[in-house]
Coordinates of C-alpha atoms and ligand atoms in Angstrom, one line a residue:
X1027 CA 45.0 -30.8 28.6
X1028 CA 45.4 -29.5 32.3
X1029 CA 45.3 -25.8 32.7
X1030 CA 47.0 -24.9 36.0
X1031 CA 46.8 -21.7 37.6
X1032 CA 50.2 -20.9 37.3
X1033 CA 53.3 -22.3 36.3
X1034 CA 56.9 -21.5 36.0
X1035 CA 58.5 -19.9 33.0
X1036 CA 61.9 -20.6 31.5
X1037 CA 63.3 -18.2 29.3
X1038 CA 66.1 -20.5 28.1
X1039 CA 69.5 -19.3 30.1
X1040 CA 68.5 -20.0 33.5
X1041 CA 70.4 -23.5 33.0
X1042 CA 73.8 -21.8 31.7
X1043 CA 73.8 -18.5 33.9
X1044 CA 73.3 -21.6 37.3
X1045 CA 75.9 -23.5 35.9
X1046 CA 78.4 -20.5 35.4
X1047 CA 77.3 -19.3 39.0
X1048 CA 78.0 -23.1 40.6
X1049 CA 81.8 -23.2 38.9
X1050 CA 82.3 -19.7 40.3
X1051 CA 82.5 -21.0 43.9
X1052 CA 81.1 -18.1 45.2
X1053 CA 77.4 -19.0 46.3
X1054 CA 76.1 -17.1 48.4
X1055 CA 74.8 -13.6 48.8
X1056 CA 75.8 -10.1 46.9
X1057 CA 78.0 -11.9 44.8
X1058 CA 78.5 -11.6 40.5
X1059 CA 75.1 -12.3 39.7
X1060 CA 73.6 -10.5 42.3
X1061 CA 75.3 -7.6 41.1
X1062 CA 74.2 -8.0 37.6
X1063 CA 70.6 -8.4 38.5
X1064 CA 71.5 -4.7 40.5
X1065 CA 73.0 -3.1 37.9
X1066 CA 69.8 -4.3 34.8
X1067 CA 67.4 -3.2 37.5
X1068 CA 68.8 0.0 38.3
X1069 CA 69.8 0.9 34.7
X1070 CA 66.2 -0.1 33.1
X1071 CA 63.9 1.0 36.0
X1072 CA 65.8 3.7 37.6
X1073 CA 65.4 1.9 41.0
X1074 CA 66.9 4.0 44.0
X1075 CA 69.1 1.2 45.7
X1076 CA 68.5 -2.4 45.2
X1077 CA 68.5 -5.5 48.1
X1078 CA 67.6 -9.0 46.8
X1079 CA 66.2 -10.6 49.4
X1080 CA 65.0 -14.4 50.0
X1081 CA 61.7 -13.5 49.2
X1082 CA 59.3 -10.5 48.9
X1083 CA 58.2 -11.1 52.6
X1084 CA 62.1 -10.8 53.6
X1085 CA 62.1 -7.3 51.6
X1086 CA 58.8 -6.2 53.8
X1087 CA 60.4 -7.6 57.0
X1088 CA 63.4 -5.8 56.1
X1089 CA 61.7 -2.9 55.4
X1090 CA 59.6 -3.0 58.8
X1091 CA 63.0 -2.4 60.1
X1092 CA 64.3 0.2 58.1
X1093 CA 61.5 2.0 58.6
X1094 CA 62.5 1.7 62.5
X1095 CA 58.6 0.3 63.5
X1096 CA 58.4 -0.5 67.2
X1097 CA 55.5 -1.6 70.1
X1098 CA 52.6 0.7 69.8
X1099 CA 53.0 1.9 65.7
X1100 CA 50.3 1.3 63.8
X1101 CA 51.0 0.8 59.9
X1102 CA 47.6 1.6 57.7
X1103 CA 47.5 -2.0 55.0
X1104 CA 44.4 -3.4 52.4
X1105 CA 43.2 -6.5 54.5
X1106 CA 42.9 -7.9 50.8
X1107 CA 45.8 -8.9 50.7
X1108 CA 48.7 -12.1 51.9
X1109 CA 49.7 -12.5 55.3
X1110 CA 53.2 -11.4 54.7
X1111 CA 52.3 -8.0 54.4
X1112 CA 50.5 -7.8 57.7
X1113 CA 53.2 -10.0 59.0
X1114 CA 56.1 -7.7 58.1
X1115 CA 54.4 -5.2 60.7
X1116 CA 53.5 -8.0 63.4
X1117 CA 57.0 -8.9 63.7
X1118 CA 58.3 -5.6 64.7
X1119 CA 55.2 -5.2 67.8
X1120 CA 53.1 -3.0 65.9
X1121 CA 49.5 -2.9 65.2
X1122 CA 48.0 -3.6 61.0
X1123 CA 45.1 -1.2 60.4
X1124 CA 43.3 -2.7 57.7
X1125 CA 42.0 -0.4 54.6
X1126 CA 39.0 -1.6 52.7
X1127 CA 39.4 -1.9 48.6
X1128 CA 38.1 0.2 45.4
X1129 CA 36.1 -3.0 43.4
X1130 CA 37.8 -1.4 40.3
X1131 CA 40.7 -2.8 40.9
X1132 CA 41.1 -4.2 44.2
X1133 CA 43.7 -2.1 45.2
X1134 CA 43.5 0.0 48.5
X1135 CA 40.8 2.3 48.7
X1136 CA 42.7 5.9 49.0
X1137 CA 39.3 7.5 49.9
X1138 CA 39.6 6.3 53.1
X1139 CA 43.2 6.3 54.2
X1140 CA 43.2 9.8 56.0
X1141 CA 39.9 8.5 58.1
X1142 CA 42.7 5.5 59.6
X1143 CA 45.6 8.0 60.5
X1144 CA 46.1 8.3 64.3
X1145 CA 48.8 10.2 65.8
X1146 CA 50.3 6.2 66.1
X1147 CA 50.5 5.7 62.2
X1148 CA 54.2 5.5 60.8
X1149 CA 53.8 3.4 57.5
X1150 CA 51.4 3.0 55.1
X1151 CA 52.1 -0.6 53.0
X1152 CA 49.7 -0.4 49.9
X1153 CA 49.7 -3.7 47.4
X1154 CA 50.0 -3.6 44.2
X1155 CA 47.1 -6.1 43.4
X1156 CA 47.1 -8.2 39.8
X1157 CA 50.2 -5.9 39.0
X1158 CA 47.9 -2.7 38.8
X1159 CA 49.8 -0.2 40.5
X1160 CA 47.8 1.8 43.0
X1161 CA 47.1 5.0 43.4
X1162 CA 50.9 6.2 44.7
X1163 CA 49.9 10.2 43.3
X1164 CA 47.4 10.2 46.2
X1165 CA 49.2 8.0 48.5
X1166 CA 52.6 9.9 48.7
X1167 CA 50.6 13.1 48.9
X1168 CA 49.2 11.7 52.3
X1169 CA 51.8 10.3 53.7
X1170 CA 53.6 13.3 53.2
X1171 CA 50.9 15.6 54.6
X1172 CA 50.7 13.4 57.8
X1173 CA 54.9 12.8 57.8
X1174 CA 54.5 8.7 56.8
X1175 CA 56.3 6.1 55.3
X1176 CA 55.3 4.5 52.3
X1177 CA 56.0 0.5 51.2
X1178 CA 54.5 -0.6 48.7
X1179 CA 54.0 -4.1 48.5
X1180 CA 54.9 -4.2 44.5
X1181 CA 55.2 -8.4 44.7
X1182 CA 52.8 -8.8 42.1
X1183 CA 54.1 -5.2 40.0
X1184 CA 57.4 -5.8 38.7
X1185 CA 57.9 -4.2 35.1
X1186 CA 54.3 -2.4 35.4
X1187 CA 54.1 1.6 35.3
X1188 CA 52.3 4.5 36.6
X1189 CA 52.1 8.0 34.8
X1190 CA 55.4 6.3 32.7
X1191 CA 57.5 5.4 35.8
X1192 CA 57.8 1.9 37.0
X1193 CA 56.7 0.5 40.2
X1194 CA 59.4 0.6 42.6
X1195 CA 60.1 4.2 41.8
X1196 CA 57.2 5.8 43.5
X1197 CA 57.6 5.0 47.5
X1198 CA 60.4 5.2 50.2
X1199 CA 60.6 1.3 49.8
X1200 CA 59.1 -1.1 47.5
X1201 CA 59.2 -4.9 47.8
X1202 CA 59.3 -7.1 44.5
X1203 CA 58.1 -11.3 44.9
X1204 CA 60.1 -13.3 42.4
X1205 CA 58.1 -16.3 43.8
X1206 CA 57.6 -19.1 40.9
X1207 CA 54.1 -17.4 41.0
X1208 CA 55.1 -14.4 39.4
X1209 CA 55.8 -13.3 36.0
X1210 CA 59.7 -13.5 36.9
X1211 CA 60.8 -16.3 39.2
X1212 CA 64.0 -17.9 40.1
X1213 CA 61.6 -20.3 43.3
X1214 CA 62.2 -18.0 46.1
X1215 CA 63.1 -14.6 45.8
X1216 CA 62.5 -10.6 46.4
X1217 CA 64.0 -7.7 46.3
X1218 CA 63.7 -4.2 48.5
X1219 CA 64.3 -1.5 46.8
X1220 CA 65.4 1.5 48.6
X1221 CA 64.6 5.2 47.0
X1222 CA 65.5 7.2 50.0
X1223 CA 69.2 7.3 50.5
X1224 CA 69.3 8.4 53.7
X1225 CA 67.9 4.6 54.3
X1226 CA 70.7 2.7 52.1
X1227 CA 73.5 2.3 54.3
X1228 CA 71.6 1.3 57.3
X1229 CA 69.8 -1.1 55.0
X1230 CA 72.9 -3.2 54.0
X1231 CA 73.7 -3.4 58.0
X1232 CA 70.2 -5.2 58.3
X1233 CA 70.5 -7.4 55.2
X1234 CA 74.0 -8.5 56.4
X1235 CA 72.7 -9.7 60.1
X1236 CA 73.1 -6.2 61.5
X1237 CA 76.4 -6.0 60.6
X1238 CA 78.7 -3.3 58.6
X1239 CA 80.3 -6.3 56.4
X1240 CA 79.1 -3.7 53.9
X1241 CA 82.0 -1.3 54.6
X1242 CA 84.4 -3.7 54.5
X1243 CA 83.8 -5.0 51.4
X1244 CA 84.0 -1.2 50.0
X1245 CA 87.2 -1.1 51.7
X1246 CA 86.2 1.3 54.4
X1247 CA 86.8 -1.1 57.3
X1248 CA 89.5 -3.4 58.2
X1249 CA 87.0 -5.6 59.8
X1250 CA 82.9 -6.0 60.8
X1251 CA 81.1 -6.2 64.0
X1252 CA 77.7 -5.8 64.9
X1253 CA 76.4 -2.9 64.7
X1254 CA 72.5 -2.8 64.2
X1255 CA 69.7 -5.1 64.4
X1256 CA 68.8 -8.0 61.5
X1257 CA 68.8 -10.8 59.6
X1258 CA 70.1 -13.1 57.0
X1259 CA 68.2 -10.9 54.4
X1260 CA 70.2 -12.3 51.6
X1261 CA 69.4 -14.0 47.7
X1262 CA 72.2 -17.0 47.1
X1263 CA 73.6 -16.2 43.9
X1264 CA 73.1 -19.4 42.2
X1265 CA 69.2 -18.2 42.5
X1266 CA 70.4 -14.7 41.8
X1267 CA 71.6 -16.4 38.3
X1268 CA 68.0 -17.6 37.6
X1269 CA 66.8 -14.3 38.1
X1270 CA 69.3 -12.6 35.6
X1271 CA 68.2 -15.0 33.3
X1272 CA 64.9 -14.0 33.6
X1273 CA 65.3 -10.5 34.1
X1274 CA 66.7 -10.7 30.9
X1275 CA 63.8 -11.9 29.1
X1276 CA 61.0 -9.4 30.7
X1277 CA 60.0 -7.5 27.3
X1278 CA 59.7 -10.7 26.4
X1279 CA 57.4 -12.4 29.0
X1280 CA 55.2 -9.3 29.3
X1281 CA 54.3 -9.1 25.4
X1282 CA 53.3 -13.3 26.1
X1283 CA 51.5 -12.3 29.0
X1284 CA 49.4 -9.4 27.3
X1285 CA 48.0 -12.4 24.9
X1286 CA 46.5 -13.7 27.4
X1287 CA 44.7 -10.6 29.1
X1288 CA 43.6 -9.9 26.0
X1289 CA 41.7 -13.3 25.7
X1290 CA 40.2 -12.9 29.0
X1291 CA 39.0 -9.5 27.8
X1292 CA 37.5 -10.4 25.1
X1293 CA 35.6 -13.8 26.4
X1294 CA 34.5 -12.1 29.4
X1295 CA 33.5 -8.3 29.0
X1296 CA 30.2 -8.9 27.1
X1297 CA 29.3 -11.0 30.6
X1298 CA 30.5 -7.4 32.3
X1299 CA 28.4 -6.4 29.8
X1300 CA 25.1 -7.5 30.5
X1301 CA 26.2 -6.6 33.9
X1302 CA 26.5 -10.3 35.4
X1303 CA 30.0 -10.1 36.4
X1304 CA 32.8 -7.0 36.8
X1305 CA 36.5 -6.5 35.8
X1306 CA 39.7 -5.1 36.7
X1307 CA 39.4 -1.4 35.4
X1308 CA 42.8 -0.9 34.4
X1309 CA 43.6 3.3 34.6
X1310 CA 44.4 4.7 31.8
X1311 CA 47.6 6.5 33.2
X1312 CA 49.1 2.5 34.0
X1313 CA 51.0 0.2 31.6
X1314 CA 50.2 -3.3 33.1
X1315 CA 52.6 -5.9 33.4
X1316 CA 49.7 -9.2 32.8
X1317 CA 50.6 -10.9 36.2
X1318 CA 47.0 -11.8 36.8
X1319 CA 43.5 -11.3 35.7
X1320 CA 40.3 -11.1 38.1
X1321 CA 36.4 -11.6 38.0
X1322 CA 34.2 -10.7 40.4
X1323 CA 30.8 -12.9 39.6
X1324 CA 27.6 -11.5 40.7
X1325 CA 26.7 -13.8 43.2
X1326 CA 28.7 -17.0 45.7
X1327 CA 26.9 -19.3 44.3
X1328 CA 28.0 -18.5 41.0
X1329 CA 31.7 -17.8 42.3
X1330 CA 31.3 -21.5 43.4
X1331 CA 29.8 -23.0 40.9
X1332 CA 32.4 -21.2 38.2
X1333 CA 35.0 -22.7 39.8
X1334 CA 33.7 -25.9 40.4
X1335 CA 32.5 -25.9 36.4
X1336 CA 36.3 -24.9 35.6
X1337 CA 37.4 -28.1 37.5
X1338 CA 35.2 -30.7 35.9
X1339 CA 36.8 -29.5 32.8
X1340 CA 40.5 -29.6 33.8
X1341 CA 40.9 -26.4 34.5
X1342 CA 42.0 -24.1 38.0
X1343 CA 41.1 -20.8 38.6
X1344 CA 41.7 -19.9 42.0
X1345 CA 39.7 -18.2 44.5
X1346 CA 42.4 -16.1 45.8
X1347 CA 42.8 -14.4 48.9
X1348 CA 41.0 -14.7 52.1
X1349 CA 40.8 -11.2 54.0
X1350 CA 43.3 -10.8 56.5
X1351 CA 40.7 -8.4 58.7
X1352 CA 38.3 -11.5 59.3
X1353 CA 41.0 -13.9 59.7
X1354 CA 42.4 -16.1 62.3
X1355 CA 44.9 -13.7 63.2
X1356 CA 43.2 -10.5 61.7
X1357 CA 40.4 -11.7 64.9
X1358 CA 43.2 -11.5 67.6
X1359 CA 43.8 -7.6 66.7
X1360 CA 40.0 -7.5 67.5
X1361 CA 38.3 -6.9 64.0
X1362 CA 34.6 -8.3 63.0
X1363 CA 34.1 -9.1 59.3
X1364 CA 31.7 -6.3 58.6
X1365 CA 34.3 -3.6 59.3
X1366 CA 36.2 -3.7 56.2
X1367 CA 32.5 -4.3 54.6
X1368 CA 33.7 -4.1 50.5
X1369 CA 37.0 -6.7 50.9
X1370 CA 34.1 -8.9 53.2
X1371 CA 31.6 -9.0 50.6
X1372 CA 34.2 -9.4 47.4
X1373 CA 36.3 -12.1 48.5
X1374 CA 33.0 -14.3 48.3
X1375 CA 32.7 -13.5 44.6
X1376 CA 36.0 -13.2 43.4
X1377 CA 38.0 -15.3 41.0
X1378 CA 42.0 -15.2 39.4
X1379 CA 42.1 -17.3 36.7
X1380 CA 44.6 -19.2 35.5
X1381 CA 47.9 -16.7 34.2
X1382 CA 51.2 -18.1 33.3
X1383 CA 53.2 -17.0 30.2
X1384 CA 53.7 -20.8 28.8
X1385 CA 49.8 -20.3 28.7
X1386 CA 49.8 -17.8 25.8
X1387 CA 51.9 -20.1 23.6
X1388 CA 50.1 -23.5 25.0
X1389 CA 46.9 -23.9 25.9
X1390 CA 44.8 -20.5 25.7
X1391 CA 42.4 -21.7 23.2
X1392 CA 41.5 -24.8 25.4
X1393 CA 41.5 -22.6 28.8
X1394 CA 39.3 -20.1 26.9
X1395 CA 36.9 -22.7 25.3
X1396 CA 36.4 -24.7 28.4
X1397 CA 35.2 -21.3 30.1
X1398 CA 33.0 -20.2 27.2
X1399 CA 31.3 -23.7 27.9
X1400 CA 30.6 -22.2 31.5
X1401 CA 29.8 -19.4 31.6
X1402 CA 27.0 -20.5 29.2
X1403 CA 26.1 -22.9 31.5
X1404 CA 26.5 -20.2 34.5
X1405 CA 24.3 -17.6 32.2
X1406 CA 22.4 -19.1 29.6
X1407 CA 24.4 -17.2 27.1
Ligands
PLP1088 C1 50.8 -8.9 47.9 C2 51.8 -10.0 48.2 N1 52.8 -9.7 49.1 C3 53.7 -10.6 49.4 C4 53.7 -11.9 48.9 C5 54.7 -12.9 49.3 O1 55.7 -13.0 48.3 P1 56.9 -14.1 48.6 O2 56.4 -15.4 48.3 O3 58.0 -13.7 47.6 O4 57.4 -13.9 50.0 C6 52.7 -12.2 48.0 C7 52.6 -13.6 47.4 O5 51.9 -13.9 46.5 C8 51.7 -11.3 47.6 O6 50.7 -11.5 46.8

């Protein structure tokens, strides 16, 4: 049996919710569906104002704009993390300041945010990495110290919680991925959410091509012009229906999804152990939502050869990220490998395995077994 590294979940309605949406005749954007996904987010997670967007790197794009970025800002991000991120604050003309990472749990190191701040800074876009929220007590207290933004980049964090309040809640803006990566998926699709609400109006100007169609659908203009910058920051509803569907089913997927943390726990943290590999360190104040699960082995070599093991046997982990800093693009904003040193040296030895919720009901045993098999080989034990 093949064990992917990820794979699409259905949770059984996403066929009649698509149908229902395609006889509607009403397809595209902020439409019925749209507005039921709205109204179960902002009931269940007490979300400020909700956009769905194409995708999570629409919501951050979006965001970039909202939070009015221009030539010359400078927006303090993790370089361990994907290009949209940094992207979201290349496209508006200002400059990503990349953050190095606490090994614990590869989310931005908030020791050293305050050393970045210039008088520049205007954001600060933390990720959410393997769903584990980061540190947003420490975060919002800078940024509000220094008068900054906050987005978090939550596209790996929907339905997990900090100090009993979901991500999403704790920023001026959070974007969500429901890529068919993550634990909810409908293919493409995001969401901004939008806590302050001085921002709200101005944000349904930028979703709607930087018009106020807004206003006229609420009856408060005859007709709409353009009146602001943006985009076609819009979800179709028919992939809006997928979502519901799925949204539906998150208790659900996240008690699947636990099995199989669980399993990884327990096969691997007697290697942590012995001190040959580490873990996530999950804080205690956080209720996870299982998107992923990482390893950081103790050497490349073994990085390599884990993965390389894995594959003989039919198996994909994945090796992740590749630091933005040290990048193609990360080299053009001038920056050498060894200055975000930690995220440099970790992304040689990391390792997401394989995390999809079919897995926990197919397949677990056999993913578990085959890495049993190599890590003895890797270890000797
Ligand atoms: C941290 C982070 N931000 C943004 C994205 C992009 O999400 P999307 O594919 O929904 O644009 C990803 C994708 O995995 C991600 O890991």
């Amino acid at each position: 049996m093949t064990i992917p590294f990820n794979k699409p979940y259905l949770s059984g309605r996403e066929e009649e919710y698509l149908r229902d949406a395609l006889q509607s005749r009403a397809h595209c954007g902020n439409r019925t569906y749209t507005e039921k996904c709205i109204r179960l987010m902002k009931e269940k997670y007490g979300f400020g104002e909700v956009f769905l967007t194409p995708s999570c790197t629409a919501a951050m794009e979006m965001g970039a704009m909202l939070a009015d970025l221009s030539p010359g800002d400078e927006v303090i991000l993790p370089s361990w993390t994907f290009s949209s991120t940094a992207n979201a604050v290349v496209l508006r003309g200002a400059k990503p300041v990349f953050c190095d990472v606490d090994p614990k749990t590869m989310n931005i190191d908030v020791t050293l945010i305050e050393g970045l701040i210039t008088e520049r800074t205007r954001l600060i876009m933390p990720i959410d990495y393997m769903g584990i929220p980061c540190d947003m007590d420490v975060i919002s207290a800078i940024a509000q110290r220094h008068n900054l933004m906050v987005l978090e980049d939550a596209a790996q964090s929907f339905h997990s919680y900090l100090n009993g309040n979901p991500c999403g809640t704790h920023a001026t803006m959070a974007a969500f991925s429901f890529h068919e990566s993550k634990n909810l998926s409908c293919g493409e699709g995001g969401a901004l959410i939008v806590n302050d609400p001085a921002l709200v109006e101005r944000a349904a100007f930028l979703q709607e091509k930087g018009t106020d169609r807004s206003l006229v659908i609420k009856g408060l203009r005859a007709k709409y012009g353009w009146v602001d910058i943006g985009s076609s920051f819009l979800l179709a509803d028919l992939l809006a229906a997928v979502l519901f569907a799925q949204l539906e089913a998150v208790d659900e997927i996240v008690t699947l999804r636990s099995r199989i943390t669980a399993g990884y726990y327990d096969l691997y943290q007697p290697y942590a152990d012995k001190g040959y590999l580490a873990l996530p360190i999950i804080p205690e104040n956080v209720l996870l939502n299982h998107h992923a699960y990482f390893v950081i082995f103790d050497t490349d070599e073994n990085q390599q050869r884990f993965l390389k093991l894995c594959r003989d046997r039919d198996v994909y982990p994945f090796r992740g990220y590749l630091p933005l800093h040290s990048s193609v693009m990360g080299r053009k904003f001038g920056y050498q490998p060894e200055e975000v040193p930690m995220t440099e040296a970790l992304s040689e030895r990391i390792v997401r395995l394989p995390f999809y919720t079919d897995l926990a009901n197919e397949g677990l045993e056999i993913c578990l077994e085959a890495m049993r098999a190599v890590l003895q080989e890797l270890y000797g034990c």
